[in-house]
PDB file of C-alpha atoms and ligand atoms in Angstrom:
ATOM      1  CA  UNK A1369       6.168  27.466 -10.602  1.00  0.00           C
ATOM      2  CA  UNK A1370       9.835  28.405  -9.093  1.00  0.00           C
ATOM      3  CA  UNK A1371      10.533  29.572  -5.618  1.00  0.00           C
ATOM      4  CA  UNK A1372      10.589  33.404  -7.022  1.00  0.00           C
ATOM      5  CA  UNK A1373       6.702  32.369  -7.722  1.00  0.00           C
ATOM      6  CA  UNK A1374       6.187  31.536  -3.992  1.00  0.00           C
ATOM      7  CA  UNK A1375       7.619  35.210  -3.078  1.00  0.00           C
ATOM      8  CA  UNK A1376       5.289  36.516  -5.702  1.00  0.00           C
ATOM      9  CA  UNK A1377       1.988  34.566  -4.627  1.00  0.00           C
ATOM     10  CA  UNK A1378       2.353  35.965  -1.028  1.00  0.00           C
ATOM     11  CA  UNK A1379       2.682  39.529  -2.231  1.00  0.00           C
ATOM     12  CA  UNK A1380       0.122  39.202  -4.448  1.00  0.00           C
ATOM     13  CA  UNK A1381      -2.072  37.345  -2.096  1.00  0.00           C
ATOM     14  CA  UNK A1382      -2.568  34.489  -4.370  1.00  0.00           C
ATOM     15  CA  UNK A1383      -3.216  31.203  -2.301  1.00  0.00           C
ATOM     16  CA  UNK A1384      -0.669  28.326  -2.836  1.00  0.00           C
ATOM     17  CA  UNK A1385      -1.684  24.725  -3.081  1.00  0.00           C
ATOM     18  CA  UNK A1386       0.599  22.139  -2.675  1.00  0.00           C
ATOM     19  CA  UNK A1387      -0.811  18.381  -2.445  1.00  0.00           C
ATOM     20  CA  UNK A1388       1.854  14.939  -1.614  1.00  0.00           C
ATOM     21  CA  UNK A1389       2.685  12.896  -3.915  1.00  0.00           C
ATOM     22  CA  UNK A1390       4.674   9.711  -4.188  1.00  0.00           C
ATOM     23  CA  UNK A1391       4.259   7.630  -7.166  1.00  0.00           C
ATOM     24  CA  UNK A1392       4.508   7.795 -10.928  1.00  0.00           C
ATOM     25  CA  UNK A1393       0.627   7.340 -11.841  1.00  0.00           C
ATOM     26  CA  UNK A1394      -0.751  10.018  -9.027  1.00  0.00           C
ATOM     27  CA  UNK A1395       1.911  12.561 -10.200  1.00  0.00           C
ATOM     28  CA  UNK A1396       0.809  12.205 -13.946  1.00  0.00           C
ATOM     29  CA  UNK A1397      -2.532  13.206 -12.635  1.00  0.00           C
ATOM     30  CA  UNK A1398      -1.532  15.901 -10.522  1.00  0.00           C
ATOM     31  CA  UNK A1399       1.048  17.118 -13.553  1.00  0.00           C
ATOM     32  CA  UNK A1400      -2.152  17.689 -15.690  1.00  0.00           C
ATOM     33  CA  UNK A1401      -3.631  19.535 -12.297  1.00  0.00           C
ATOM     34  CA  UNK A1402      -3.337  23.353 -11.660  1.00  0.00           C
ATOM     35  CA  UNK A1403      -1.628  22.385  -8.349  1.00  0.00           C
ATOM     36  CA  UNK A1404       1.457  24.445  -7.377  1.00  0.00           C
ATOM     37  CA  UNK A1405       3.592  22.323  -5.902  1.00  0.00           C
ATOM     38  CA  UNK A1406       3.945  18.628  -5.216  1.00  0.00           C
ATOM     39  CA  UNK A1407       5.396  17.559  -1.799  1.00  0.00           C
ATOM     40  CA  UNK A1408       7.335  13.922  -1.853  1.00  0.00           C
ATOM     41  CA  UNK A1409       6.293  14.113   1.973  1.00  0.00           C
ATOM     42  CA  UNK A1410       8.100  11.468   4.273  1.00  0.00           C
ATOM     43  CA  UNK A1411       4.115  10.265   4.939  1.00  0.00           C
ATOM     44  CA  UNK A1412       4.820   7.927   1.837  1.00  0.00           C
ATOM     45  CA  UNK A1413       6.346   5.729   4.805  1.00  0.00           C
ATOM     46  CA  UNK A1414       2.451   5.664   5.915  1.00  0.00           C
ATOM     47  CA  UNK A1415       0.440   6.416   2.952  1.00  0.00           C
ATOM     48  CA  UNK A1416       2.042   3.832   0.624  1.00  0.00           C
ATOM     49  CA  UNK A1417       4.509   1.386   2.829  1.00  0.00           C
ATOM     50  CA  UNK A1418       1.844   1.302   5.678  1.00  0.00           C
ATOM     51  CA  UNK A1419       4.007   2.378   8.287  1.00  0.00           C
ATOM     52  CA  UNK A1420       2.651   4.021  11.617  1.00  0.00           C
ATOM     53  CA  UNK A1421       4.472   6.527  10.981  1.00  0.00           C
ATOM     54  CA  UNK A1422       6.934   8.529   9.134  1.00  0.00           C
ATOM     55  CA  UNK A1423      10.104   7.499  11.491  1.00  0.00           C
ATOM     56  CA  UNK A1424      10.548   4.437   8.821  1.00  0.00           C
ATOM     57  CA  UNK A1425      11.185   6.609   5.954  1.00  0.00           C
ATOM     58  CA  UNK A1426      14.699   6.288   4.947  1.00  0.00           C
ATOM     59  CA  UNK A1427      16.701   8.269   2.339  1.00  0.00           C
ATOM     60  CA  UNK A1428      16.585   5.565   0.069  1.00  0.00           C
ATOM     61  CA  UNK A1429      12.687   5.202  -0.287  1.00  0.00           C
ATOM     62  CA  UNK A1430      12.537   9.173  -0.528  1.00  0.00           C
ATOM     63  CA  UNK A1431      14.804   9.181  -3.515  1.00  0.00           C
ATOM     64  CA  UNK A1432      13.039   6.214  -5.430  1.00  0.00           C
ATOM     65  CA  UNK A1433       9.768   7.947  -4.683  1.00  0.00           C
ATOM     66  CA  UNK A1434      11.035  11.561  -5.605  1.00  0.00           C
ATOM     67  CA  UNK A1435      12.656   9.788  -8.902  1.00  0.00           C
ATOM     68  CA  UNK A1436       8.834   8.687  -9.896  1.00  0.00           C
ATOM     69  CA  UNK A1437       7.544  11.771  -8.962  1.00  0.00           C
ATOM     70  CA  UNK A1438       9.904  13.673 -11.155  1.00  0.00           C
ATOM     71  CA  UNK A1439       9.099  11.179 -14.111  1.00  0.00           C
ATOM     72  CA  UNK A1440       5.570  11.852 -13.903  1.00  0.00           C
ATOM     73  CA  UNK A1441       5.230  15.459 -13.117  1.00  0.00           C
ATOM     74  CA  UNK A1442       8.130  16.976 -15.065  1.00  0.00           C
ATOM     75  CA  UNK A1443       6.254  20.320 -15.296  1.00  0.00           C
ATOM     76  CA  UNK A1444       5.677  20.596 -11.479  1.00  0.00           C
ATOM     77  CA  UNK A1445       8.061  22.075  -8.467  1.00  0.00           C
ATOM     78  CA  UNK A1446       8.740  19.009  -6.408  1.00  0.00           C
ATOM     79  CA  UNK A1447       9.908  19.496  -2.803  1.00  0.00           C
ATOM     80  CA  UNK A1448      11.348  16.275  -1.028  1.00  0.00           C
ATOM     81  CA  UNK A1449      11.347  15.592   2.525  1.00  0.00           C
ATOM     82  CA  UNK A1450      14.431  14.981   4.041  1.00  0.00           C
ATOM     83  CA  UNK A1451      13.725  11.691   6.450  1.00  0.00           C
ATOM     84  CA  UNK A1452      14.146  11.379  10.037  1.00  0.00           C
ATOM     85  CA  UNK A1453      17.364  11.748  11.051  1.00  0.00           C
ATOM     86  CA  UNK A1454      19.255  11.998   7.874  1.00  0.00           C
ATOM     87  CA  UNK A1455      19.854  15.863   8.386  1.00  0.00           C
ATOM     88  CA  UNK A1456      21.126  15.492  12.030  1.00  0.00           C
ATOM     89  CA  UNK A1457      24.445  13.492  11.317  1.00  0.00           C
ATOM     90  CA  UNK A1458      27.587  14.884  10.460  1.00  0.00           C
ATOM     91  CA  UNK A1459      27.703  18.364   8.291  1.00  0.00           C
ATOM     92  CA  UNK A1460      29.155  16.361   5.001  1.00  0.00           C
ATOM     93  CA  UNK A1461      26.246  13.589   5.398  1.00  0.00           C
ATOM     94  CA  UNK A1462      23.604  16.127   5.991  1.00  0.00           C
ATOM     95  CA  UNK A1463      24.450  17.667   2.380  1.00  0.00           C
ATOM     96  CA  UNK A1464      24.887  14.488   0.878  1.00  0.00           C
ATOM     97  CA  UNK A1465      21.722  13.418   1.884  1.00  0.00           C
ATOM     98  CA  UNK A1466      19.910  17.047   0.316  1.00  0.00           C
ATOM     99  CA  UNK A1467      21.994  16.060  -2.777  1.00  0.00           C
ATOM    100  CA  UNK A1468      20.728  12.677  -3.232  1.00  0.00           C
ATOM    101  CA  UNK A1469      16.973  13.871  -3.300  1.00  0.00           C
ATOM    102  CA  UNK A1470      17.487  16.683  -5.489  1.00  0.00           C
ATOM    103  CA  UNK A1471      19.479  14.184  -8.096  1.00  0.00           C
ATOM    104  CA  UNK A1472      16.649  12.105  -7.618  1.00  0.00           C
ATOM    105  CA  UNK A1473      14.620  15.308  -9.090  1.00  0.00           C
ATOM    106  CA  UNK A1474      13.392  17.317  -6.312  1.00  0.00           C
ATOM    107  CA  UNK A1475      13.776  21.189  -6.778  1.00  0.00           C
ATOM    108  CA  UNK A1476      13.461  21.822  -3.169  1.00  0.00           C
ATOM    109  CA  UNK A1477      14.403  19.940   0.163  1.00  0.00           C
ATOM    110  CA  UNK A1478      12.072  20.416   3.334  1.00  0.00           C
ATOM    111  CA  UNK A1479      13.125  19.649   6.699  1.00  0.00           C
ATOM    112  CA  UNK A1480      11.671  19.862  10.394  1.00  0.00           C
ATOM    113  CA  UNK A1481      12.141  22.123  13.230  1.00  0.00           C
ATOM    114  CA  UNK A1482      14.335  24.770  13.404  1.00  0.00           C
ATOM    115  CA  UNK A1483      17.082  24.223  16.632  1.00  0.00           C
ATOM    116  CA  UNK A1484      20.095  22.783  15.358  1.00  0.00           C
ATOM    117  CA  UNK A1485      19.051  22.989  11.516  1.00  0.00           C
ATOM    118  CA  UNK A1486      20.029  26.565  10.931  1.00  0.00           C
ATOM    119  CA  UNK A1487      23.710  26.156   9.633  1.00  0.00           C
ATOM    120  CA  UNK A1488      22.841  23.287   7.391  1.00  0.00           C
ATOM    121  CA  UNK A1489      19.859  25.400   6.169  1.00  0.00           C
ATOM    122  CA  UNK A1490      21.954  28.418   5.070  1.00  0.00           C
ATOM    123  CA  UNK A1491      24.712  26.163   3.390  1.00  0.00           C
ATOM    124  CA  UNK A1492      22.026  24.630   1.305  1.00  0.00           C
ATOM    125  CA  UNK A1493      20.387  27.693   0.460  1.00  0.00           C
ATOM    126  CA  UNK A1494      23.897  29.310  -0.493  1.00  0.00           C
ATOM    127  CA  UNK A1495      24.581  26.167  -2.241  1.00  0.00           C
ATOM    128  CA  UNK A1496      21.650  26.298  -4.616  1.00  0.00           C
ATOM    129  CA  UNK A1497      19.143  23.949  -2.548  1.00  0.00           C
ATOM    130  CA  UNK A1498      16.169  25.754  -1.772  1.00  0.00           C
ATOM    131  CA  UNK A1499      14.786  24.995   1.607  1.00  0.00           C
ATOM    132  CA  UNK A1500      11.349  24.391   2.885  1.00  0.00           C
ATOM    133  CA  UNK A1501      10.858  24.301   6.695  1.00  0.00           C
ATOM    134  CA  UNK A1502       8.406  23.103   8.523  1.00  0.00           C
ATOM    135  CA  UNK A1503       7.383  23.533  12.094  1.00  0.00           C
ATOM    136  CA  UNK A1504       4.038  23.409  14.646  1.00  0.00           C
ATOM    137  CA  UNK A1505       3.103  19.416  14.975  1.00  0.00           C
ATOM    138  CA  UNK A1506       6.529  17.911  13.153  1.00  0.00           C
ATOM    139  CA  UNK A1507       5.966  14.555  12.919  1.00  0.00           C
ATOM    140  CA  UNK A1508       9.369  13.049  13.171  1.00  0.00           C
ATOM    141  CA  UNK A1509       9.062  14.614  16.913  1.00  0.00           C
ATOM    142  CA  UNK A1510       6.074  12.414  17.143  1.00  0.00           C
ATOM    143  CA  UNK A1511       8.252  10.999  20.438  1.00  0.00           C
ATOM    144  CA  UNK A1512       9.857  14.312  21.427  1.00  0.00           C
ATOM    145  CA  UNK A1513       6.190  15.835  21.499  1.00  0.00           C
ATOM    146  CA  UNK A1514       4.409  13.029  23.259  1.00  0.00           C
ATOM    147  CA  UNK A1515       2.151  12.382  19.979  1.00  0.00           C
ATOM    148  CA  UNK A1516       0.360  14.210  17.645  1.00  0.00           C
ATOM    149  CA  UNK A1517      -1.156  17.274  19.408  1.00  0.00           C
ATOM    150  CA  UNK A1518      -1.744  20.844  18.136  1.00  0.00           C
ATOM    151  CA  UNK A1519       1.170  22.808  19.096  1.00  0.00           C
ATOM    152  CA  UNK A1520       1.640  26.300  20.246  1.00  0.00           C
ATOM    153  CA  UNK A1521      -1.580  26.559  22.373  1.00  0.00           C
ATOM    154  CA  UNK A1522       0.473  28.186  25.408  1.00  0.00           C
ATOM    155  CA  UNK A1523       1.688  31.907  24.804  1.00  0.00           C
ATOM    156  CA  UNK A1524       5.481  30.235  25.828  1.00  0.00           C
ATOM    157  CA  UNK A1525       4.911  27.763  23.305  1.00  0.00           C
ATOM    158  CA  UNK A1526       3.604  30.054  20.629  1.00  0.00           C
ATOM    159  CA  UNK A1527       6.195  32.476  20.937  1.00  0.00           C
ATOM    160  CA  UNK A1528       8.763  29.390  20.495  1.00  0.00           C
ATOM    161  CA  UNK A1529       7.148  28.519  17.265  1.00  0.00           C
ATOM    162  CA  UNK A1530       7.428  32.371  15.913  1.00  0.00           C
ATOM    163  CA  UNK A1531      10.974  32.805  16.867  1.00  0.00           C
ATOM    164  CA  UNK A1532      11.421  29.786  15.242  1.00  0.00           C
ATOM    165  CA  UNK A1533       9.660  30.714  11.918  1.00  0.00           C
ATOM    166  CA  UNK A1534      12.074  33.678  12.377  1.00  0.00           C
ATOM    167  CA  UNK A1535      15.153  31.974  12.117  1.00  0.00           C
ATOM    168  CA  UNK A1536      14.372  29.639   9.651  1.00  0.00           C
ATOM    169  CA  UNK A1537      13.309  32.688   7.333  1.00  0.00           C
ATOM    170  CA  UNK A1538      16.583  34.107   8.340  1.00  0.00           C
ATOM    171  CA  UNK A1539      18.750  31.154   7.574  1.00  0.00           C
ATOM    172  CA  UNK A1540      17.517  31.034   4.280  1.00  0.00           C
ATOM    173  CA  UNK A1541      13.838  28.992   4.062  1.00  0.00           C
ATOM    174  CA  UNK A1542      11.527  30.161   1.040  1.00  0.00           C
ATOM    175  CA  UNK A1543       8.891  28.810   2.651  1.00  0.00           C
ATOM    176  CA  UNK A1544       7.376  27.388   5.737  1.00  0.00           C
ATOM    177  CA  UNK A1545       4.958  24.445   6.624  1.00  0.00           C
ATOM    178  CA  UNK A1546       2.865  25.220   9.707  1.00  0.00           C
ATOM    179  CA  UNK A1547       1.236  21.971  10.772  1.00  0.00           C
ATOM    180  CA  UNK A1548      -1.542  22.046  13.468  1.00  0.00           C
ATOM    181  CA  UNK A1549      -1.288  25.395  15.219  1.00  0.00           C
ATOM    182  CA  UNK A1550      -3.894  27.747  16.368  1.00  0.00           C
ATOM    183  CA  UNK A1551      -5.116  29.656  13.096  1.00  0.00           C
ATOM    184  CA  UNK A1552      -4.762  32.791  15.065  1.00  0.00           C
ATOM    185  CA  UNK A1553      -1.017  31.823  15.631  1.00  0.00           C
ATOM    186  CA  UNK A1554      -0.566  30.725  11.978  1.00  0.00           C
ATOM    187  CA  UNK A1555      -2.390  33.840  10.780  1.00  0.00           C
ATOM    188  CA  UNK A1556       0.174  36.051  12.430  1.00  0.00           C
ATOM    189  CA  UNK A1557       2.998  34.427  11.312  1.00  0.00           C
ATOM    190  CA  UNK A1558       2.305  34.255   7.863  1.00  0.00           C
ATOM    191  CA  UNK A1559       1.498  38.353   8.594  1.00  0.00           C
ATOM    192  CA  UNK A1560       5.010  38.981   9.903  1.00  0.00           C
ATOM    193  CA  UNK A1561       7.118  36.695   7.516  1.00  0.00           C
ATOM    194  CA  UNK A1562       8.159  37.853   4.175  1.00  0.00           C
ATOM    195  CA  UNK A1563       8.657  34.086   3.031  1.00  0.00           C
ATOM    196  CA  UNK A1564       4.813  32.481   2.101  1.00  0.00           C
ATOM    197  CA  UNK A1565       3.666  30.038   4.854  1.00  0.00           C
ATOM    198  CA  UNK A1566       2.131  26.456   3.542  1.00  0.00           C
ATOM    199  CA  UNK A1567      -0.551  25.352   6.011  1.00  0.00           C
ATOM    200  CA  UNK A1568      -2.058  21.893   7.352  1.00  0.00           C
ATOM    201  CA  UNK A1569      -4.485  22.356  10.114  1.00  0.00           C
ATOM    202  CA  UNK A1570      -3.368  25.731  10.225  1.00  0.00           C
ATOM    203  CA  UNK A1571      -6.623  27.472   9.480  1.00  0.00           C
ATOM    204  CA  UNK A1572      -7.344  29.689   6.707  1.00  0.00           C
ATOM    205  CA  UNK A1573      -4.816  32.711   7.024  1.00  0.00           C
ATOM    206  CA  UNK A1574      -1.652  31.158   5.671  1.00  0.00           C
ATOM    207  CA  UNK A1575      -0.399  31.598   2.263  1.00  0.00           C
ATOM    208  CA  UNK A1576      -1.230  28.400   1.033  1.00  0.00           C
ATOM    209  CA  UNK A1577      -2.805  24.753   2.268  1.00  0.00           C
ATOM    210  CA  UNK A1578      -1.286  21.187   1.716  1.00  0.00           C
ATOM    211  CA  UNK A1579      -3.032  17.925   1.938  1.00  0.00           C
ATOM    212  CA  UNK A1580      -1.926  14.412   1.852  1.00  0.00           C
ATOM    213  CA  UNK A1581      -3.583  12.696  -1.723  1.00  0.00           C
ATOM    214  CA  UNK A1582      -4.862   9.952  -0.010  1.00  0.00           C
ATOM    215  CA  UNK A1583      -6.846  11.974   2.729  1.00  0.00           C
ATOM    216  CA  UNK A1584      -8.234  14.739  -0.173  1.00  0.00           C
ATOM    217  CA  UNK A1585      -9.281  11.841  -2.260  1.00  0.00           C
ATOM    218  CA  UNK A1586     -10.952  10.094   0.429  1.00  0.00           C
ATOM    219  CA  UNK A1587      -8.773   7.273   0.023  1.00  0.00           C
ATOM    220  CA  UNK A1588      -7.489   6.440   3.239  1.00  0.00           C
ATOM    221  CA  UNK A1589     -10.395   5.163   5.257  1.00  0.00           C
ATOM    222  CA  UNK A1590      -8.508   4.581   8.521  1.00  0.00           C
ATOM    223  CA  UNK A1591      -7.313   8.227   9.033  1.00  0.00           C
ATOM    224  CA  UNK A1592      -9.396  11.128   9.497  1.00  0.00           C
ATOM    225  CA  UNK A1593      -8.453  14.006  11.310  1.00  0.00           C
ATOM    226  CA  UNK A1594     -10.614  17.078  12.170  1.00  0.00           C
ATOM    227  CA  UNK A1595      -8.301  18.948   9.507  1.00  0.00           C
ATOM    228  CA  UNK A1596      -8.842  17.059   6.552  1.00  0.00           C
ATOM    229  CA  UNK A1597     -11.473  17.496   4.430  1.00  0.00           C
ATOM    230  CA  UNK A1598     -12.208  14.993   1.486  1.00  0.00           C
ATOM    231  CA  UNK A1599     -12.985  16.365  -1.844  1.00  0.00           C
ATOM    232  CA  UNK A1600     -13.986  13.015  -3.208  1.00  0.00           C
ATOM    233  CA  UNK A1601     -15.042   9.635  -2.003  1.00  0.00           C
ATOM    234  CA  UNK A1602     -12.111   7.943  -3.474  1.00  0.00           C
ATOM    235  CA  UNK A1603     -12.873   4.877  -1.565  1.00  0.00           C
ATOM    236  CA  UNK A1604     -16.270   4.202  -2.689  1.00  0.00           C
ATOM    237  CA  UNK A1605     -15.309   5.380  -6.048  1.00  0.00           C
ATOM    238  CA  UNK A1606     -12.458   2.706  -6.565  1.00  0.00           C
ATOM    239  CA  UNK A1607     -14.588  -0.300  -5.090  1.00  0.00           C
ATOM    240  CA  UNK A1608     -17.084   0.504  -7.814  1.00  0.00           C
ATOM    241  CA  UNK A1609     -14.637   0.272 -10.431  1.00  0.00           C
ATOM    242  CA  UNK A1610     -13.009  -3.072  -8.787  1.00  0.00           C
ATOM    243  CA  UNK A1611     -16.495  -4.745  -8.488  1.00  0.00           C
ATOM    244  CA  UNK A1612     -17.851  -3.896 -12.143  1.00  0.00           C
ATOM    245  CA  UNK A1613     -14.689  -5.368 -12.894  1.00  0.00           C
ATOM    246  CA  UNK A1614     -15.179  -8.674 -11.275  1.00  0.00           C
ATOM    247  CA  UNK A1615     -18.966  -8.741 -12.482  1.00  0.00           C
ATOM    248  CA  UNK A1616     -18.048  -8.705 -15.772  1.00  0.00           C
ATOM    249  CA  UNK A1617     -15.351 -11.261 -15.483  1.00  0.00           C
ATOM    250  CA  UNK A1618     -18.047 -13.505 -14.098  1.00  0.00           C
ATOM    251  CA  UNK A1619     -20.893 -12.274 -16.651  1.00  0.00           C
ATOM    252  CA  UNK A1620     -18.832 -12.785 -19.534  1.00  0.00           C
ATOM    253  CA  UNK A1621     -19.135  -9.336 -20.169  1.00  0.00           C
ATOM    254  CA  UNK A1622     -15.450  -8.448 -20.133  1.00  0.00           C
ATOM    255  CA  UNK A1623     -13.408  -9.179 -22.342  1.00  0.00           C
ATOM    256  CA  UNK A1624     -15.380  -8.692 -25.814  1.00  0.00           C
ATOM    257  CA  UNK A1625     -14.593  -8.957 -29.226  1.00  0.00           C
ATOM    258  CA  UNK A1626     -12.471  -5.375 -29.263  1.00  0.00           C
ATOM    259  CA  UNK A1627     -10.290  -6.636 -26.550  1.00  0.00           C
ATOM    260  CA  UNK A1628      -8.946  -9.627 -27.748  1.00  0.00           C
ATOM    261  CA  UNK A1629      -6.059 -10.008 -30.251  1.00  0.00           C
ATOM    262  CA  UNK A1630      -7.218 -12.173 -33.354  1.00  0.00           C
ATOM    263  CA  UNK A1631      -3.986 -13.978 -34.665  1.00  0.00           C
TER     264      UNK A1631
HETATM  265  O1  KIV B  28       5.106  14.328   4.816  1.00  0.00           O
HETATM  266  C1  KIV B  28       4.037  15.119   4.959  1.00  0.00           C
HETATM  267  O2  KIV B  28       3.147  14.537   4.259  1.00  0.00           O
HETATM  268  C2  KIV B  28       4.192  16.313   5.145  1.00  0.00           C
HETATM  269  C3  KIV B  28       2.799  17.397   5.108  1.00  0.00           C
HETATM  270  C4  KIV B  28       2.075  17.019   6.101  1.00  0.00           C
HETATM  271  C5  KIV B  28       3.702  18.819   5.127  1.00  0.00           C
HETATM  272  O3  KIV B  28       4.823  16.738   5.998  1.00  0.00           O
END
């Protein structure tokens, strides 16, 4: 998969799949799957570091996890999130932030919202860095939005998201994440744009879907929003393996002869 394939998939009406990934072991597993694209999301702050939101993700954290994912899934197209405020500094620092993620192994960067970001997007795309946009519920704007709420429910706010989507496409974004917006709005934007949209909590009318690795595998017991579907009861699955190990230690079933070195 490369950015040309994103456009091709939209034209051919083939759905795009994206899964978040933060570490080498998961990346190895995903590298053997048919997933189109991996996202080293700033949700890493929550899933891997236990913070309550994405605002604690730093460029250093993003680069570290991007490099690990890149080592584990060298065959996959990797998008890495520019974290909170890392692209809202001086123009030079903003470009450097993108450079850090690309040099860590990402093929593209993702950033949230349009206002104030368009010159950077244009500069990055003209400099060879593909940019994925992100509109709707943008978690880095948690406090400005007054919490995690579905966006674009009023005519005015829906119109703003639509205008921003066009502005991002015009600035050079090769694709766009639409998070937690009404399904009819996501579908309308998807039909109007020439770049593919990837939805999360945005209904079936987008060109693709993204979910957080831990959510789709049922590993995150604390968090179950309406838009998440767990395709595995991963938490029980892991617990069964762990309990079997503990039981085998206690009963002496493990280790066996084949697990021992003779000399
Ligand atoms: O960081 C993340 O996981 C994301 C997805 C929700 C799109 O940005």
